[in-house]
Every structure is written in C-alpha cells, then in structure tokens.
Amino acid sequence: MAWLLIVLSIFLCWLASLCKIYHASYSSSRTTFLTESKHKRNILLVIAHPDDESMFFSPTISYLTSNGHNLYVLCISTGNADGMGNTRNEELYQACAVLKVPLHQIKVLDNPELQDGFRKVWDHGLLAKIIEEEVASKTIDSILTFDSYGISGHCNHKDVHHGVRRLLNVSQRKIEAWELVSTNLLRKYSGPVDIWFSIMYAMCCPSGQVHCLLTDDPSKSFQAMVQHMSQWVWFRKLFVSFSSCTYVNTLKRIT
C-alpha cells in the first residue's frame, strides 16, 4: 500500500508539473530573459558536440527562436570519438531544423586540437580565440554555454565554459554571457518536477541574474534527438525522458 501511495504521488507531481509547463506556454506572464528592449539579439550558443543542443538546451533554443532572436550555433567538435564525425555533423543540421534554427547559422568545427573525447584536453586560449572570431563576424550580443560542471561533467563541456570565460576576461568587447546551471543528481533526473526547484532558485537570486526558461513543448527535445540516430540508444532515450533539461533550463549570468 505504501508503494502504491509513493507511485501515485510521483505520478501526480509529474502531471502537475506538465500542466504548469503547458499553462506557462499559453500565459502572458513569461520570463523577461533578453526582452528588456525591443531590440532582437544576435546570440551565440557554444556547445561541444552534436546533440548537446537537443539534450541540454532545447527549452532555451525554443524560447529564443519563438521570440525572434537570431540564434547562431557554434559546435566545437564533430563528435568523432567513435569515428562517426561526418554522420553526427549531418545529424546536428537535421536536429537544428527541427528546433527552427536556420541552417546557415550553424557552424561545426573539426580542429585537430579540439577533438571529442573524455581524455582530450582543449586549450582554453584557442577556444577563446575561435569564439571571439565568431562573435566578431556575427556581431554577437550574447553568448550561451555550459557552466563549469557542464551538466553531465564531460570534460569537453567544462573546457567550452572555460574558453568562454577566457574570452570574457581578455576581450575588449562588451559581451553578455550566460551559463546553463547544473543540478544535483536527484534534480537532474526528476523530469518536469524540477521546474518547481528551478523557479524557486531563480526567485531567490538577485533580479536579472538568473532566468528560468520552461519549454513550450517537451516533445521538441525528443523530435530533435531522434535526428541524432547514431546516438539515439536506449540510455539516451531514458535520459531525454527523465532529464530536467528536457523541461526547463536555468540560465545564470556569467560575471
């Protein structure tokens, strides 16, 4: 009987959370992230591998594209750790089409010094130089990327974060940068239930420093990830189902 009550409670929490998500998508009281003026931003999303955009950033991407911002994606590697770089490259373009990111605004690098792998150390100075070139060529206003833990703890994710930080420290340009906040293991796999913790966290932070972006449609993450067929194995299907990043992104200003 106790187990039945636990299962029922979990089900009701998921249901209430999904109702909140869908209600928010039709509500006029949306987040004010990047809406302080009528000016549409040129925003650069910096990721490490093809599929990062779908697994981790889909609520943010949906928010930005639906609000008319110009979103550019810079993918630092082709994800060639298993020799499938060309395939994964094409899959990224297919996924971005689902997420409504213009294909000409996507750039994938294949630098010998920035190859996918858990034991591959990426040069933060080189990353900063590459990102700065992209910022200059696209007249970028804002950068989005991982935080110092990188959501999954992957070293390439962490290096991308430190590359952006290096750029902010040395660049003469005035660039606004935001990081996707990592959470503990329980919250990470609590699915839509994490929206309540994310909302409370954002409310407790200084105004304008943290924004909580709810997805307008959780199925977008699935539809985008399906395009990454080379990566769409059983444990990633479970990840997308239970990951809080499918339902909510919490973005914190990098200072």
Coordinates of N, CA, C and O in Angstrom, one line a residue, residues 10 12 21 32-33 39-40 74 81 91-92 96 108 110 123 126 136 138 147 164-165 179 188 192 204 226 237 243:
I10 N 4.2 10.4 -7.1 CA 5.1 10.8 -8.1 C 4.4 11.1 -9.4 O 4.7 12.1 -10.1
L12 N 1.3 12.1 -9.7 CA 0.6 13.4 -9.6 C 1.5 14.6 -9.7 O 1.2 15.7 -10.2
I21 N 3.8 23.5 -17.1 CA 4.6 23.8 -18.3 C 3.7 24.3 -19.4 O 3.9 25.3 -20.1
T32 N 11.3 37.4 -18.6 CA 11.8 38.6 -19.2 C 13.2 38.4 -19.8 O 13.9 39.4 -20.1
F33 N 13.7 37.2 -20.0 CA 15.0 37.0 -20.4 C 15.2 37.6 -21.8 O 14.5 37.3 -22.8
H39 N 14.8 45.4 -29.1 CA 15.9 45.0 -30.0 C 16.1 43.5 -30.0 O 16.2 42.9 -28.9
K40 N 16.1 42.9 -31.1 CA 16.3 41.4 -31.2 C 17.8 41.2 -31.2 O 18.6 41.8 -31.9
L74 N 27.5 27.4 -32.5 CA 28.9 27.0 -32.7 C 29.2 25.7 -32.0 O 29.2 25.7 -30.8
A81 N 34.6 10.9 -31.6 CA 35.3 10.0 -30.7 C 35.2 8.5 -31.2 O 36.1 7.7 -31.0
E91 N 23.6 15.0 -38.6 CA 22.5 14.9 -37.7 C 22.3 16.2 -36.9 O 21.1 16.6 -36.6
L92 N 23.4 17.0 -36.7 CA 23.2 18.3 -36.0 C 22.3 19.2 -36.8 O 21.4 19.9 -36.3
C96 N 18.7 20.8 -35.7 CA 18.5 22.2 -35.7 C 17.4 22.6 -36.6 O 16.7 23.6 -36.3
V108 N 30.1 24.0 -37.5 CA 30.7 22.9 -36.8 C 32.2 22.9 -37.1 O 32.6 22.9 -38.3
D110 N 36.2 21.2 -36.9 CA 36.9 19.9 -36.9 C 38.4 20.2 -36.8 O 39.2 19.9 -37.6
D123 N 42.5 23.4 -25.3 CA 43.2 24.7 -25.0 C 42.2 25.8 -24.8 O 41.5 26.2 -25.8
L126 N 42.8 28.8 -27.2 CA 42.4 28.6 -28.5 C 40.9 28.7 -28.7 O 40.4 29.3 -29.6
A136 N 32.8 38.3 -33.5 CA 33.1 39.5 -34.3 C 32.4 39.4 -35.7 O 31.8 40.3 -36.2
K138 N 29.7 37.7 -36.5 CA 28.3 37.6 -36.5 C 27.7 38.8 -35.7 O 26.5 38.8 -35.4
D147 N 27.9 25.6 -17.8 CA 28.6 26.1 -16.6 C 29.9 25.3 -16.4 O 30.3 24.5 -17.2
V164 N 34.9 30.3 -22.9 CA 34.1 31.5 -22.9 C 34.6 32.4 -21.8 O 34.7 33.7 -22.0
R165 N 34.9 31.9 -20.6 CA 35.4 32.8 -19.5 C 36.7 33.4 -19.9 O 36.9 34.6 -19.6
E179 N 25.3 31.0 -18.6 CA 25.6 29.6 -18.4 C 24.4 28.8 -18.0 O 23.6 29.2 -17.3
K188 N 18.5 16.5 -11.4 CA 18.8 16.2 -12.8 C 17.9 15.2 -13.5 O 17.5 15.4 -14.6
P192 N 10.0 16.8 -15.3 CA 9.4 18.1 -15.1 C 9.2 18.6 -13.7 O 9.0 19.8 -13.5
C204 N 15.0 33.3 -5.8 CA 15.9 33.6 -4.7 C 17.2 34.4 -5.1 O 17.9 34.9 -4.2
V226 N 15.8 12.5 -31.9 CA 15.6 11.4 -32.9 C 16.4 11.6 -34.2 O 16.8 10.7 -34.8
K237 N 17.5 7.6 -24.6 CA 16.1 7.8 -24.6 C 15.6 8.0 -23.2 O 14.7 8.8 -23.0
S243 N 15.4 13.6 -17.9 CA 16.3 14.8 -17.6 C 15.5 16.1 -17.4 O 14.6 16.3 -18.2

